[in-house]
């Protein structure tokens, strides 16, 4: 870890170790926070995405086809040929450019052929959940249903 990153990490840990339990955010169900799926998307991801009701013009977080359907959506929006498609947009836990991962890349399998994540980053549900620290554990309010946990895995992979 670089010295600057180490200082930030130590500051984060020291800040959060001193937190009283009462200072942690109250746990709420999604339907108590967001009025609907559109509000969830807009508040959760800000302006990173535009809510779209036409599924033919919308990105999908998960797919089972051999080809990524998001490529066709990006192409129809004029975004695929911008040159940015071969660049990974996040600066942490990601490669500089997307590329194939081995067959053991199973947790985020739809992205295996052109992944921005390295296999070690997404090797298990536990690894995905714990990657950003305790404050970002998706089950910090209690056990989740298998369907709910799968949503968080899909979102992390997307």
PDB file of C-alpha atoms in Angstrom:
ATOM      1  CA  UNK A   1       0.000   0.000   0.000  1.00  0.00           C
ATOM      2  CA  UNK A   2       1.372   3.433  -0.907  1.00  0.00           C
ATOM      3  CA  UNK A   3       2.091   5.803   2.039  1.00  0.00           C
ATOM      4  CA  UNK A   4      -0.713   8.223   1.081  1.00  0.00           C
ATOM      5  CA  UNK A   5      -3.230   5.385   0.760  1.00  0.00           C
ATOM      6  CA  UNK A   6      -2.059   3.935   4.050  1.00  0.00           C
ATOM      7  CA  UNK A   7      -2.674   7.256   5.820  1.00  0.00           C
ATOM      8  CA  UNK A   8      -6.183   7.460   4.396  1.00  0.00           C
ATOM      9  CA  UNK A   9      -6.896   3.854   5.413  1.00  0.00           C
ATOM     10  CA  UNK A  10      -5.599   4.436   8.957  1.00  0.00           C
ATOM     11  CA  UNK A  11      -7.658   7.640   9.229  1.00  0.00           C
ATOM     12  CA  UNK A  12     -10.771   5.790   8.067  1.00  0.00           C
ATOM     13  CA  UNK A  13     -10.248   2.974  10.573  1.00  0.00           C
ATOM     14  CA  UNK A  14      -9.532   5.328  13.481  1.00  0.00           C
ATOM     15  CA  UNK A  15     -12.548   7.495  12.635  1.00  0.00           C
ATOM     16  CA  UNK A  16     -14.907   4.523  12.483  1.00  0.00           C
ATOM     17  CA  UNK A  17     -13.479   2.696  15.525  1.00  0.00           C
ATOM     18  CA  UNK A  18     -14.449   5.640  17.709  1.00  0.00           C
ATOM     19  CA  UNK A  19     -18.064   5.644  16.517  1.00  0.00           C
ATOM     20  CA  UNK A  20     -20.705   4.823  19.058  1.00  0.00           C
ATOM     21  CA  UNK A  21     -23.314   2.257  18.042  1.00  0.00           C
ATOM     22  CA  UNK A  22     -25.958   5.019  18.199  1.00  0.00           C
ATOM     23  CA  UNK A  23     -24.081   6.999  15.515  1.00  0.00           C
ATOM     24  CA  UNK A  24     -24.460   4.246  12.908  1.00  0.00           C
ATOM     25  CA  UNK A  25     -27.228   4.778  10.354  1.00  0.00           C
ATOM     26  CA  UNK A  26     -30.579   3.237  11.195  1.00  0.00           C
ATOM     27  CA  UNK A  27     -31.316   0.067   9.256  1.00  0.00           C
ATOM     28  CA  UNK A  28     -34.311   0.390   6.948  1.00  0.00           C
ATOM     29  CA  UNK A  29     -35.876  -1.658   4.188  1.00  0.00           C
ATOM     30  CA  UNK A  30     -35.453  -0.302   0.656  1.00  0.00           C
ATOM     31  CA  UNK A  31     -39.195   0.396   0.469  1.00  0.00           C
ATOM     32  CA  UNK A  32     -38.869   2.628   3.565  1.00  0.00           C
ATOM     33  CA  UNK A  33     -36.108   4.644   1.877  1.00  0.00           C
ATOM     34  CA  UNK A  34     -37.175   4.770  -1.777  1.00  0.00           C
ATOM     35  CA  UNK A  35     -40.701   5.285  -3.151  1.00  0.00           C
ATOM     36  CA  UNK A  36     -39.997   3.135  -6.217  1.00  0.00           C
ATOM     37  CA  UNK A  37     -37.277   1.598  -8.378  1.00  0.00           C
ATOM     38  CA  UNK A  38     -36.669   4.835 -10.266  1.00  0.00           C
ATOM     39  CA  UNK A  39     -36.005   6.769  -7.068  1.00  0.00           C
ATOM     40  CA  UNK A  40     -33.715   3.996  -5.819  1.00  0.00           C
ATOM     41  CA  UNK A  41     -31.636   4.095  -9.021  1.00  0.00           C
ATOM     42  CA  UNK A  42     -31.448   7.880  -9.096  1.00  0.00           C
ATOM     43  CA  UNK A  43     -30.514   8.252  -5.426  1.00  0.00           C
ATOM     44  CA  UNK A  44     -28.290   5.187  -5.140  1.00  0.00           C
ATOM     45  CA  UNK A  45     -26.226   5.821  -8.282  1.00  0.00           C
ATOM     46  CA  UNK A  46     -26.752   9.569  -8.756  1.00  0.00           C
ATOM     47  CA  UNK A  47     -26.316  10.721 -12.334  1.00  0.00           C
ATOM     48  CA  UNK A  48     -24.273   7.654 -13.330  1.00  0.00           C
ATOM     49  CA  UNK A  49     -27.381   6.250 -15.032  1.00  0.00           C
ATOM     50  CA  UNK A  50     -30.635   7.573 -16.452  1.00  0.00           C
ATOM     51  CA  UNK A  51     -33.739   5.655 -15.426  1.00  0.00           C
ATOM     52  CA  UNK A  52     -35.255   3.998 -18.497  1.00  0.00           C
ATOM     53  CA  UNK A  53     -38.642   2.269 -18.747  1.00  0.00           C
ATOM     54  CA  UNK A  54     -37.986   0.942 -22.271  1.00  0.00           C
ATOM     55  CA  UNK A  55     -35.976  -2.216 -21.565  1.00  0.00           C
ATOM     56  CA  UNK A  56     -34.674  -2.296 -25.146  1.00  0.00           C
ATOM     57  CA  UNK A  57     -32.877   0.984 -24.400  1.00  0.00           C
ATOM     58  CA  UNK A  58     -31.776   0.054 -20.874  1.00  0.00           C
ATOM     59  CA  UNK A  59     -28.661  -1.564 -19.469  1.00  0.00           C
ATOM     60  CA  UNK A  60     -29.007  -4.785 -17.498  1.00  0.00           C
ATOM     61  CA  UNK A  61     -27.004  -5.741 -14.409  1.00  0.00           C
ATOM     62  CA  UNK A  62     -27.085  -9.463 -15.179  1.00  0.00           C
ATOM     63  CA  UNK A  63     -27.444 -11.630 -18.244  1.00  0.00           C
ATOM     64  CA  UNK A  64     -27.152 -15.260 -19.287  1.00  0.00           C
ATOM     65  CA  UNK A  65     -26.632 -14.842 -23.034  1.00  0.00           C
ATOM     66  CA  UNK A  66     -23.232 -15.514 -24.563  1.00  0.00           C
ATOM     67  CA  UNK A  67     -23.065 -11.870 -25.662  1.00  0.00           C
ATOM     68  CA  UNK A  68     -23.365  -8.873 -23.364  1.00  0.00           C
ATOM     69  CA  UNK A  69     -26.702  -7.191 -24.260  1.00  0.00           C
ATOM     70  CA  UNK A  70     -25.351  -3.885 -22.920  1.00  0.00           C
ATOM     71  CA  UNK A  71     -23.105  -3.619 -25.988  1.00  0.00           C
ATOM     72  CA  UNK A  72     -26.181  -3.294 -28.248  1.00  0.00           C
ATOM     73  CA  UNK A  73     -27.706  -0.673 -25.939  1.00  0.00           C
ATOM     74  CA  UNK A  74     -24.461   1.313 -25.867  1.00  0.00           C
ATOM     75  CA  UNK A  75     -24.185   1.050 -29.657  1.00  0.00           C
ATOM     76  CA  UNK A  76     -27.783   2.301 -30.118  1.00  0.00           C
ATOM     77  CA  UNK A  77     -26.995   5.278 -27.852  1.00  0.00           C
ATOM     78  CA  UNK A  78     -23.863   6.061 -29.879  1.00  0.00           C
ATOM     79  CA  UNK A  79     -21.607   5.252 -26.917  1.00  0.00           C
ATOM     80  CA  UNK A  80     -19.876   2.049 -28.007  1.00  0.00           C
ATOM     81  CA  UNK A  81     -17.618   3.624 -30.596  1.00  0.00           C
ATOM     82  CA  UNK A  82     -16.373   6.438 -28.322  1.00  0.00           C
ATOM     83  CA  UNK A  83     -13.172   4.620 -27.359  1.00  0.00           C
ATOM     84  CA  UNK A  84     -14.215   4.550 -23.690  1.00  0.00           C
ATOM     85  CA  UNK A  85     -15.560   1.004 -24.004  1.00  0.00           C
ATOM     86  CA  UNK A  86     -12.078  -0.432 -23.612  1.00  0.00           C
ATOM     87  CA  UNK A  87     -11.308   1.508 -20.428  1.00  0.00           C
ATOM     88  CA  UNK A  88     -12.316   0.495 -16.921  1.00  0.00           C
ATOM     89  CA  UNK A  89     -13.933   3.493 -15.239  1.00  0.00           C
ATOM     90  CA  UNK A  90     -13.099   2.832 -11.590  1.00  0.00           C
ATOM     91  CA  UNK A  91      -9.695   3.440 -10.052  1.00  0.00           C
ATOM     92  CA  UNK A  92      -9.863   0.860  -7.263  1.00  0.00           C
ATOM     93  CA  UNK A  93     -10.121  -2.929  -7.407  1.00  0.00           C
ATOM     94  CA  UNK A  94     -10.094  -2.735 -11.212  1.00  0.00           C
ATOM     95  CA  UNK A  95      -7.800  -3.285 -14.124  1.00  0.00           C
ATOM     96  CA  UNK A  96      -6.944  -0.399 -16.445  1.00  0.00           C
ATOM     97  CA  UNK A  97      -8.516  -2.140 -19.437  1.00  0.00           C
ATOM     98  CA  UNK A  98     -11.167  -4.876 -19.541  1.00  0.00           C
ATOM     99  CA  UNK A  99     -10.141  -8.326 -20.633  1.00  0.00           C
ATOM    100  CA  UNK A 100     -10.903 -12.018 -20.248  1.00  0.00           C
ATOM    101  CA  UNK A 101     -10.616 -13.843 -16.949  1.00  0.00           C
ATOM    102  CA  UNK A 102     -10.205 -17.620 -16.400  1.00  0.00           C
ATOM    103  CA  UNK A 103     -13.112 -20.066 -16.188  1.00  0.00           C
ATOM    104  CA  UNK A 104     -12.807 -19.929 -12.385  1.00  0.00           C
ATOM    105  CA  UNK A 105     -14.180 -16.350 -12.556  1.00  0.00           C
ATOM    106  CA  UNK A 106     -17.577 -17.608 -11.427  1.00  0.00           C
ATOM    107  CA  UNK A 107     -19.108 -15.063  -9.031  1.00  0.00           C
ATOM    108  CA  UNK A 108     -19.444 -12.363 -11.720  1.00  0.00           C
ATOM    109  CA  UNK A 109     -19.636 -14.846 -14.595  1.00  0.00           C
ATOM    110  CA  UNK A 110     -21.530 -12.669 -17.130  1.00  0.00           C
ATOM    111  CA  UNK A 111     -18.551 -10.304 -17.234  1.00  0.00           C
ATOM    112  CA  UNK A 112     -15.879 -13.039 -17.524  1.00  0.00           C
ATOM    113  CA  UNK A 113     -15.027 -12.485 -21.196  1.00  0.00           C
ATOM    114  CA  UNK A 114     -14.445  -8.745 -20.834  1.00  0.00           C
ATOM    115  CA  UNK A 115     -14.020  -8.028 -17.119  1.00  0.00           C
ATOM    116  CA  UNK A 116     -12.691  -4.942 -15.402  1.00  0.00           C
ATOM    117  CA  UNK A 117     -12.348  -6.825 -12.099  1.00  0.00           C
ATOM    118  CA  UNK A 118      -9.548  -9.251 -11.429  1.00  0.00           C
ATOM    119  CA  UNK A 119     -10.625 -12.719 -10.379  1.00  0.00           C
ATOM    120  CA  UNK A 120      -9.250 -12.236  -6.853  1.00  0.00           C
ATOM    121  CA  UNK A 121     -11.465  -9.189  -6.314  1.00  0.00           C
ATOM    122  CA  UNK A 122     -14.675 -11.120  -6.975  1.00  0.00           C
ATOM    123  CA  UNK A 123     -13.706 -14.645  -5.962  1.00  0.00           C
ATOM    124  CA  UNK A 124     -16.628 -15.123  -3.555  1.00  0.00           C
ATOM    125  CA  UNK A 125     -19.756 -13.457  -2.169  1.00  0.00           C
ATOM    126  CA  UNK A 126     -17.864 -12.894   1.096  1.00  0.00           C
ATOM    127  CA  UNK A 127     -15.014 -11.189  -0.756  1.00  0.00           C
ATOM    128  CA  UNK A 128     -17.441  -8.905  -2.633  1.00  0.00           C
ATOM    129  CA  UNK A 129     -19.303  -8.015   0.566  1.00  0.00           C
ATOM    130  CA  UNK A 130     -16.181  -7.249   2.586  1.00  0.00           C
ATOM    131  CA  UNK A 131     -14.205  -5.462  -0.143  1.00  0.00           C
ATOM    132  CA  UNK A 132     -15.189  -1.915   0.827  1.00  0.00           C
ATOM    133  CA  UNK A 133     -15.138  -2.290   4.607  1.00  0.00           C
ATOM    134  CA  UNK A 134     -17.603  -2.977   7.395  1.00  0.00           C
ATOM    135  CA  UNK A 135     -19.736   0.146   6.792  1.00  0.00           C
ATOM    136  CA  UNK A 136     -20.584  -1.213   3.330  1.00  0.00           C
ATOM    137  CA  UNK A 137     -21.518  -4.783   4.325  1.00  0.00           C
ATOM    138  CA  UNK A 138     -24.920  -5.322   2.784  1.00  0.00           C
ATOM    139  CA  UNK A 139     -26.030  -7.531   5.669  1.00  0.00           C
ATOM    140  CA  UNK A 140     -25.035  -5.214   8.525  1.00  0.00           C
ATOM    141  CA  UNK A 141     -28.705  -4.886   9.502  1.00  0.00           C
ATOM    142  CA  UNK A 142     -29.237  -8.652   9.700  1.00  0.00           C
ATOM    143  CA  UNK A 143     -29.439 -11.738   7.505  1.00  0.00           C
ATOM    144  CA  UNK A 144     -30.718 -11.264   3.956  1.00  0.00           C
ATOM    145  CA  UNK A 145     -32.797 -13.550   1.826  1.00  0.00           C
ATOM    146  CA  UNK A 146     -30.877 -15.355  -0.904  1.00  0.00           C
ATOM    147  CA  UNK A 147     -32.658 -13.191  -3.510  1.00  0.00           C
ATOM    148  CA  UNK A 148     -31.716  -9.964  -1.754  1.00  0.00           C
ATOM    149  CA  UNK A 149     -28.080 -11.000  -1.357  1.00  0.00           C
ATOM    150  CA  UNK A 150     -27.989 -11.962  -5.050  1.00  0.00           C
ATOM    151  CA  UNK A 151     -29.135  -8.385  -5.901  1.00  0.00           C
ATOM    152  CA  UNK A 152     -26.132  -6.965  -4.049  1.00  0.00           C
ATOM    153  CA  UNK A 153     -23.768  -9.406  -5.792  1.00  0.00           C
ATOM    154  CA  UNK A 154     -25.201  -8.421  -9.170  1.00  0.00           C
ATOM    155  CA  UNK A 155     -24.883  -4.727  -8.339  1.00  0.00           C
ATOM    156  CA  UNK A 156     -21.282  -5.176  -7.210  1.00  0.00           C
ATOM    157  CA  UNK A 157     -20.415  -7.044 -10.396  1.00  0.00           C
ATOM    158  CA  UNK A 158     -22.161  -4.475 -12.600  1.00  0.00           C
TER     159      UNK A 158
END
